Amino acid sequence: MVKRGKEEVQPRIVQLGPDTLSNHETQDTPPPDKNNATRIVRSISIRAPLERCFELITRQLEKTPDWDPMIMQVDPISIKHVRVGSMSRVAFNLSDANAFEEAIAMIRFFRPNKAISWASTHSTRLQEEWQVQHQPSGTIVTLILGYNPTGSLLRRLASRISLRRQLEKAVSETLENLKATAERPQ
């Protein structure tokens, strides 16, 4: 108890962290640095149900996906997954070299069977936003990849130019791999 004037007040202790966040499935907060990041946008038509495609996408921060060449390893931190605030340790490979970067990735936006986005905390500040739309022959999946390298102005410019080609290739490969996985009989 704490005395405030003539009253005794019970201090309120609030624990903050991904496992104490609300369990709401929808959060309308856009990913950070969206305006400053270089963005790559690609879509693909997949002959699979929207729910199947969305499930594969949402699980990529729980278990290392075999269809995403940029994600080398995933180690979940949060107890509850696939909601705003869920976090995982992720090893990324953003270039053709065998080098990779480790980061914490956090889900920033989640709308069931519509969209999910996450952002990482590594030197390239990677952001992925996935959108799914029903179409008569299956699902249209859109991937918006944003990246914002850190460092000096010259280094950031060089990184944006050199990484762009590699990431465009990786985004196309990711979508093709997702298509093959989603269309494969279960």
PDB file of C-alpha atoms in Angstrom:
ATOM      1  CA  MET A   1       0.000   0.000   0.000  1.00  0.00           C
ATOM      2  CA  VAL A   2       1.136   3.503  -0.825  1.00  0.00           C
ATOM      3  CA  LYS A   3      -0.177   6.561   0.997  1.00  0.00           C
ATOM      4  CA  ARG A   4      -1.433   9.301  -1.290  1.00  0.00           C
ATOM      5  CA  GLY A   5      -2.735  12.154   0.819  1.00  0.00           C
ATOM      6  CA  LYS A   6      -5.199  10.651   3.300  1.00  0.00           C
ATOM      7  CA  GLU A   7      -5.866   7.580   1.152  1.00  0.00           C
ATOM      8  CA  GLU A   8      -3.947   4.353   0.898  1.00  0.00           C
ATOM      9  CA  VAL A   9      -3.650   3.208  -2.696  1.00  0.00           C
ATOM     10  CA  GLN A  10      -2.682  -0.270  -3.873  1.00  0.00           C
ATOM     11  CA  PRO A  11       0.114   0.029  -6.474  1.00  0.00           C
ATOM     12  CA  ARG A  12      -0.837  -1.413  -9.829  1.00  0.00           C
ATOM     13  CA  ILE A  13       1.774  -3.661 -11.386  1.00  0.00           C
ATOM     14  CA  VAL A  14       1.456  -4.184 -15.114  1.00  0.00           C
ATOM     15  CA  GLN A  15       3.517  -6.825 -16.829  1.00  0.00           C
ATOM     16  CA  LEU A  16       4.234  -6.038 -20.466  1.00  0.00           C
ATOM     17  CA  GLY A  17       5.430  -8.479 -23.065  1.00  0.00           C
ATOM     18  CA  PRO A  18       4.186 -10.491 -26.009  1.00  0.00           C
ATOM     19  CA  ASP A  19       2.549 -13.130 -23.824  1.00  0.00           C
ATOM     20  CA  THR A  20       0.507 -10.540 -21.912  1.00  0.00           C
ATOM     21  CA  LEU A  21      -0.853  -8.745 -24.951  1.00  0.00           C
ATOM     22  CA  SER A  22      -4.551  -8.970 -25.655  1.00  0.00           C
ATOM     23  CA  ASN A  23      -5.734 -12.008 -27.495  1.00  0.00           C
ATOM     24  CA  HIS A  24      -7.573  -9.936 -30.102  1.00  0.00           C
ATOM     25  CA  GLU A  25      -7.076 -11.240 -33.608  1.00  0.00           C
ATOM     26  CA  THR A  26      -7.196  -7.833 -35.253  1.00  0.00           C
ATOM     27  CA  GLN A  27      -4.875  -4.899 -34.769  1.00  0.00           C
ATOM     28  CA  ASP A  28      -4.972  -1.881 -37.061  1.00  0.00           C
ATOM     29  CA  THR A  29      -1.401  -0.707 -36.548  1.00  0.00           C
ATOM     30  CA  PRO A  30       0.616  -0.613 -39.788  1.00  0.00           C
ATOM     31  CA  PRO A  31       4.183  -1.924 -39.777  1.00  0.00           C
ATOM     32  CA  PRO A  32       6.906   0.583 -38.847  1.00  0.00           C
ATOM     33  CA  ASP A  33       9.060   2.464 -41.362  1.00  0.00           C
ATOM     34  CA  LYS A  34       6.631   1.722 -44.173  1.00  0.00           C
ATOM     35  CA  ASN A  35       7.234   5.099 -45.811  1.00  0.00           C
ATOM     36  CA  ASN A  36      11.036   5.024 -45.512  1.00  0.00           C
ATOM     37  CA  ALA A  37      11.593   1.443 -46.621  1.00  0.00           C
ATOM     38  CA  THR A  38      12.328   0.337 -50.154  1.00  0.00           C
ATOM     39  CA  ARG A  39       9.404  -1.886 -51.130  1.00  0.00           C
ATOM     40  CA  ILE A  40       9.049  -4.840 -53.467  1.00  0.00           C
ATOM     41  CA  VAL A  41       5.483  -5.905 -54.300  1.00  0.00           C
ATOM     42  CA  ARG A  42       4.666  -9.193 -56.058  1.00  0.00           C
ATOM     43  CA  SER A  43       1.483 -11.267 -56.404  1.00  0.00           C
ATOM     44  CA  ILE A  44       0.772 -14.814 -57.517  1.00  0.00           C
ATOM     45  CA  SER A  45      -2.356 -16.827 -58.253  1.00  0.00           C
ATOM     46  CA  ILE A  46      -2.493 -20.117 -56.340  1.00  0.00           C
ATOM     47  CA  ARG A  47      -4.944 -22.959 -56.995  1.00  0.00           C
ATOM     48  CA  ALA A  48      -5.542 -23.680 -53.333  1.00  0.00           C
ATOM     49  CA  PRO A  49      -8.081 -22.515 -50.753  1.00  0.00           C
ATOM     50  CA  LEU A  50      -7.444 -19.136 -49.152  1.00  0.00           C
ATOM     51  CA  GLU A  51      -7.328 -20.761 -45.701  1.00  0.00           C
ATOM     52  CA  ARG A  52      -4.543 -23.157 -46.754  1.00  0.00           C
ATOM     53  CA  CYS A  53      -2.428 -20.319 -48.166  1.00  0.00           C
ATOM     54  CA  PHE A  54      -2.972 -18.130 -45.106  1.00  0.00           C
ATOM     55  CA  GLU A  55      -2.122 -20.974 -42.729  1.00  0.00           C
ATOM     56  CA  LEU A  56       1.216 -21.590 -44.476  1.00  0.00           C
ATOM     57  CA  ILE A  57       2.039 -17.875 -44.339  1.00  0.00           C
ATOM     58  CA  THR A  58       1.093 -17.412 -40.681  1.00  0.00           C
ATOM     59  CA  ARG A  59       3.141 -20.417 -39.563  1.00  0.00           C
ATOM     60  CA  GLN A  60       6.410 -19.095 -41.017  1.00  0.00           C
ATOM     61  CA  LEU A  61       7.368 -17.468 -37.692  1.00  0.00           C
ATOM     62  CA  GLU A  62       6.596 -20.639 -35.709  1.00  0.00           C
ATOM     63  CA  LYS A  63       8.464 -23.245 -37.712  1.00  0.00           C
ATOM     64  CA  THR A  64      11.177 -22.816 -40.350  1.00  0.00           C
ATOM     65  CA  PRO A  65       9.293 -22.819 -43.678  1.00  0.00           C
ATOM     66  CA  ASP A  66      10.748 -25.001 -46.415  1.00  0.00           C
ATOM     67  CA  TRP A  67       9.212 -22.707 -49.036  1.00  0.00           C
ATOM     68  CA  ASP A  68      10.865 -19.401 -47.987  1.00  0.00           C
ATOM     69  CA  PRO A  69      14.519 -19.156 -49.108  1.00  0.00           C
ATOM     70  CA  MET A  70      15.110 -16.003 -47.024  1.00  0.00           C
ATOM     71  CA  ILE A  71      14.266 -17.624 -43.671  1.00  0.00           C
ATOM     72  CA  MET A  72      16.970 -20.067 -42.585  1.00  0.00           C
ATOM     73  CA  GLN A  73      15.829 -20.834 -39.031  1.00  0.00           C
ATOM     74  CA  VAL A  74      12.966 -19.897 -36.709  1.00  0.00           C
ATOM     75  CA  ASP A  75      12.914 -20.164 -32.925  1.00  0.00           C
ATOM     76  CA  PRO A  76       9.636 -18.881 -31.385  1.00  0.00           C
ATOM     77  CA  ILE A  77       9.956 -16.692 -28.294  1.00  0.00           C
ATOM     78  CA  SER A  78       6.243 -16.178 -27.589  1.00  0.00           C
ATOM     79  CA  ILE A  79       4.089 -18.858 -26.038  1.00  0.00           C
ATOM     80  CA  LYS A  80       1.027 -17.817 -28.040  1.00  0.00           C
ATOM     81  CA  HIS A  81       1.634 -17.451 -31.757  1.00  0.00           C
ATOM     82  CA  VAL A  82      -0.022 -15.814 -34.728  1.00  0.00           C
ATOM     83  CA  ARG A  83      -1.239 -12.659 -33.059  1.00  0.00           C
ATOM     84  CA  VAL A  84      -0.046  -9.099 -32.752  1.00  0.00           C
ATOM     85  CA  GLY A  85       3.035  -9.006 -30.545  1.00  0.00           C
ATOM     86  CA  SER A  86       4.120 -12.613 -31.140  1.00  0.00           C
ATOM     87  CA  MET A  87       7.906 -12.791 -31.502  1.00  0.00           C
ATOM     88  CA  SER A  88      10.457 -15.237 -32.884  1.00  0.00           C
ATOM     89  CA  ARG A  89      14.218 -15.342 -33.300  1.00  0.00           C
ATOM     90  CA  VAL A  90      14.838 -15.653 -37.020  1.00  0.00           C
ATOM     91  CA  ALA A  91      17.970 -16.234 -39.084  1.00  0.00           C
ATOM     92  CA  PHE A  92      17.692 -14.508 -42.490  1.00  0.00           C
ATOM     93  CA  ASN A  93      19.740 -14.920 -45.645  1.00  0.00           C
ATOM     94  CA  LEU A  94      19.215 -11.803 -47.751  1.00  0.00           C
ATOM     95  CA  SER A  95      21.958 -12.409 -50.281  1.00  0.00           C
ATOM     96  CA  ASP A  96      23.298 -15.168 -52.497  1.00  0.00           C
ATOM     97  CA  ALA A  97      26.185 -15.727 -50.064  1.00  0.00           C
ATOM     98  CA  ASN A  98      26.011 -18.307 -47.297  1.00  0.00           C
ATOM     99  CA  ALA A  99      26.030 -15.547 -44.670  1.00  0.00           C
ATOM    100  CA  PHE A 100      22.954 -14.847 -42.580  1.00  0.00           C
ATOM    101  CA  GLU A 101      21.732 -12.323 -40.021  1.00  0.00           C
ATOM    102  CA  GLU A 102      19.831 -13.079 -36.846  1.00  0.00           C
ATOM    103  CA  ALA A 103      17.005 -10.887 -35.623  1.00  0.00           C
ATOM    104  CA  ILE A 104      13.821 -10.745 -33.605  1.00  0.00           C
ATOM    105  CA  ALA A 105      10.693 -10.699 -35.773  1.00  0.00           C
ATOM    106  CA  MET A 106       7.398  -9.447 -34.323  1.00  0.00           C
ATOM    107  CA  ILE A 107       3.907  -9.664 -35.785  1.00  0.00           C
ATOM    108  CA  ARG A 108       2.650  -6.074 -36.174  1.00  0.00           C
ATOM    109  CA  PHE A 109      -0.686  -6.617 -37.933  1.00  0.00           C
ATOM    110  CA  PHE A 110      -3.029  -9.592 -38.127  1.00  0.00           C
ATOM    111  CA  ARG A 111      -6.403  -9.934 -39.779  1.00  0.00           C
ATOM    112  CA  PRO A 112      -7.467 -13.617 -40.077  1.00  0.00           C
ATOM    113  CA  ASN A 113      -7.596 -14.934 -43.648  1.00  0.00           C
ATOM    114  CA  LYS A 114      -6.886 -11.443 -45.008  1.00  0.00           C
ATOM    115  CA  ALA A 115      -3.483 -10.065 -44.007  1.00  0.00           C
ATOM    116  CA  ILE A 116      -0.506 -10.448 -41.686  1.00  0.00           C
ATOM    117  CA  SER A 117       2.661  -8.399 -41.390  1.00  0.00           C
ATOM    118  CA  TRP A 118       5.787  -8.642 -39.307  1.00  0.00           C
ATOM    119  CA  ALA A 119       8.931  -6.582 -38.889  1.00  0.00           C
ATOM    120  CA  SER A 120      12.432  -7.558 -37.815  1.00  0.00           C
ATOM    121  CA  THR A 121      15.058  -5.802 -35.749  1.00  0.00           C
ATOM    122  CA  HIS A 122      18.206  -6.594 -37.685  1.00  0.00           C
ATOM    123  CA  SER A 123      20.486  -4.272 -39.633  1.00  0.00           C
ATOM    124  CA  THR A 124      18.297  -4.308 -42.742  1.00  0.00           C
ATOM    125  CA  ARG A 125      15.036  -3.779 -40.832  1.00  0.00           C
ATOM    126  CA  LEU A 126      13.064  -6.227 -42.917  1.00  0.00           C
ATOM    127  CA  GLN A 127       9.256  -6.068 -43.084  1.00  0.00           C
ATOM    128  CA  GLU A 128       6.923  -8.556 -44.740  1.00  0.00           C
ATOM    129  CA  GLU A 129       3.267  -7.895 -45.366  1.00  0.00           C
ATOM    130  CA  TRP A 130       1.165 -10.722 -46.777  1.00  0.00           C
ATOM    131  CA  GLN A 131      -2.326 -10.275 -48.212  1.00  0.00           C
ATOM    132  CA  VAL A 132      -4.648 -13.015 -49.465  1.00  0.00           C
ATOM    133  CA  GLN A 133      -7.743 -12.618 -51.639  1.00  0.00           C
ATOM    134  CA  HIS A 134     -10.245 -15.216 -52.749  1.00  0.00           C
ATOM    135  CA  GLN A 135     -10.693 -15.698 -56.483  1.00  0.00           C
ATOM    136  CA  PRO A 136     -12.833 -18.263 -58.353  1.00  0.00           C
ATOM    137  CA  SER A 137      -9.855 -20.501 -59.169  1.00  0.00           C
ATOM    138  CA  GLY A 138      -8.190 -20.273 -55.749  1.00  0.00           C
ATOM    139  CA  THR A 139      -6.308 -17.452 -54.033  1.00  0.00           C
ATOM    140  CA  ILE A 140      -4.283 -14.398 -54.983  1.00  0.00           C
ATOM    141  CA  VAL A 141      -1.362 -13.951 -52.582  1.00  0.00           C
ATOM    142  CA  THR A 142       0.495 -10.635 -52.448  1.00  0.00           C
ATOM    143  CA  LEU A 143       3.839 -10.206 -50.702  1.00  0.00           C
ATOM    144  CA  ILE A 144       5.083  -6.708 -49.908  1.00  0.00           C
ATOM    145  CA  LEU A 145       8.688  -6.822 -48.749  1.00  0.00           C
ATOM    146  CA  GLY A 146      10.157  -3.676 -47.247  1.00  0.00           C
ATOM    147  CA  TYR A 147      13.751  -3.224 -46.252  1.00  0.00           C
ATOM    148  CA  ASN A 148      15.580  -0.264 -44.812  1.00  0.00           C
ATOM    149  CA  PRO A 149      19.335  -0.774 -44.321  1.00  0.00           C
ATOM    150  CA  THR A 150      21.082   1.080 -41.509  1.00  0.00           C
ATOM    151  CA  GLY A 151      24.472   2.772 -41.531  1.00  0.00           C
ATOM    152  CA  SER A 152      25.907   5.831 -43.237  1.00  0.00           C
ATOM    153  CA  LEU A 153      24.047   7.456 -46.125  1.00  0.00           C
ATOM    154  CA  LEU A 154      26.448   6.002 -48.695  1.00  0.00           C
ATOM    155  CA  ARG A 155      26.255   2.527 -47.158  1.00  0.00           C
ATOM    156  CA  ARG A 156      22.429   2.637 -47.060  1.00  0.00           C
ATOM    157  CA  LEU A 157      22.286   3.691 -50.713  1.00  0.00           C
ATOM    158  CA  ALA A 158      24.712   0.956 -51.783  1.00  0.00           C
ATOM    159  CA  SER A 159      22.803  -1.641 -49.737  1.00  0.00           C
ATOM    160  CA  ARG A 160      19.467  -0.625 -51.250  1.00  0.00           C
ATOM    161  CA  ILE A 161      20.848  -0.936 -54.775  1.00  0.00           C
ATOM    162  CA  SER A 162      22.722  -4.207 -54.253  1.00  0.00           C
ATOM    163  CA  LEU A 163      20.032  -5.862 -52.133  1.00  0.00           C
ATOM    164  CA  ARG A 164      17.120  -4.902 -54.380  1.00  0.00           C
ATOM    165  CA  ARG A 165      18.004  -7.298 -57.217  1.00  0.00           C
ATOM    166  CA  GLN A 166      18.666 -10.157 -54.822  1.00  0.00           C
ATOM    167  CA  LEU A 167      15.468  -9.526 -52.867  1.00  0.00           C
ATOM    168  CA  GLU A 168      13.334  -9.243 -56.015  1.00  0.00           C
ATOM    169  CA  LYS A 169      14.611 -12.677 -57.021  1.00  0.00           C
ATOM    170  CA  ALA A 170      14.029 -14.051 -53.501  1.00  0.00           C
ATOM    171  CA  VAL A 171      10.458 -12.660 -53.368  1.00  0.00           C
ATOM    172  CA  SER A 172       9.584 -14.288 -56.704  1.00  0.00           C
ATOM    173  CA  GLU A 173      11.148 -17.566 -55.562  1.00  0.00           C
ATOM    174  CA  THR A 174       9.297 -17.387 -52.237  1.00  0.00           C
ATOM    175  CA  LEU A 175       5.941 -16.957 -53.979  1.00  0.00           C
ATOM    176  CA  GLU A 176       6.652 -19.772 -56.460  1.00  0.00           C
ATOM    177  CA  ASN A 177       7.666 -22.084 -53.592  1.00  0.00           C
ATOM    178  CA  LEU A 178       4.564 -21.117 -51.595  1.00  0.00           C
ATOM    179  CA  LYS A 179       2.431 -21.887 -54.663  1.00  0.00           C
ATOM    180  CA  ALA A 180       4.029 -25.327 -55.085  1.00  0.00           C
ATOM    181  CA  THR A 181       3.593 -26.112 -51.374  1.00  0.00           C
ATOM    182  CA  ALA A 182      -0.025 -24.894 -51.181  1.00  0.00           C
ATOM    183  CA  GLU A 183      -1.053 -26.735 -54.357  1.00  0.00           C
ATOM    184  CA  ARG A 184       0.595 -29.995 -53.247  1.00  0.00           C
ATOM    185  CA  PRO A 185      -1.945 -32.581 -52.006  1.00  0.00           C
ATOM    186  CA  GLN A 186      -1.930 -32.820 -48.221  1.00  0.00           C
TER     187      GLN A 186
END
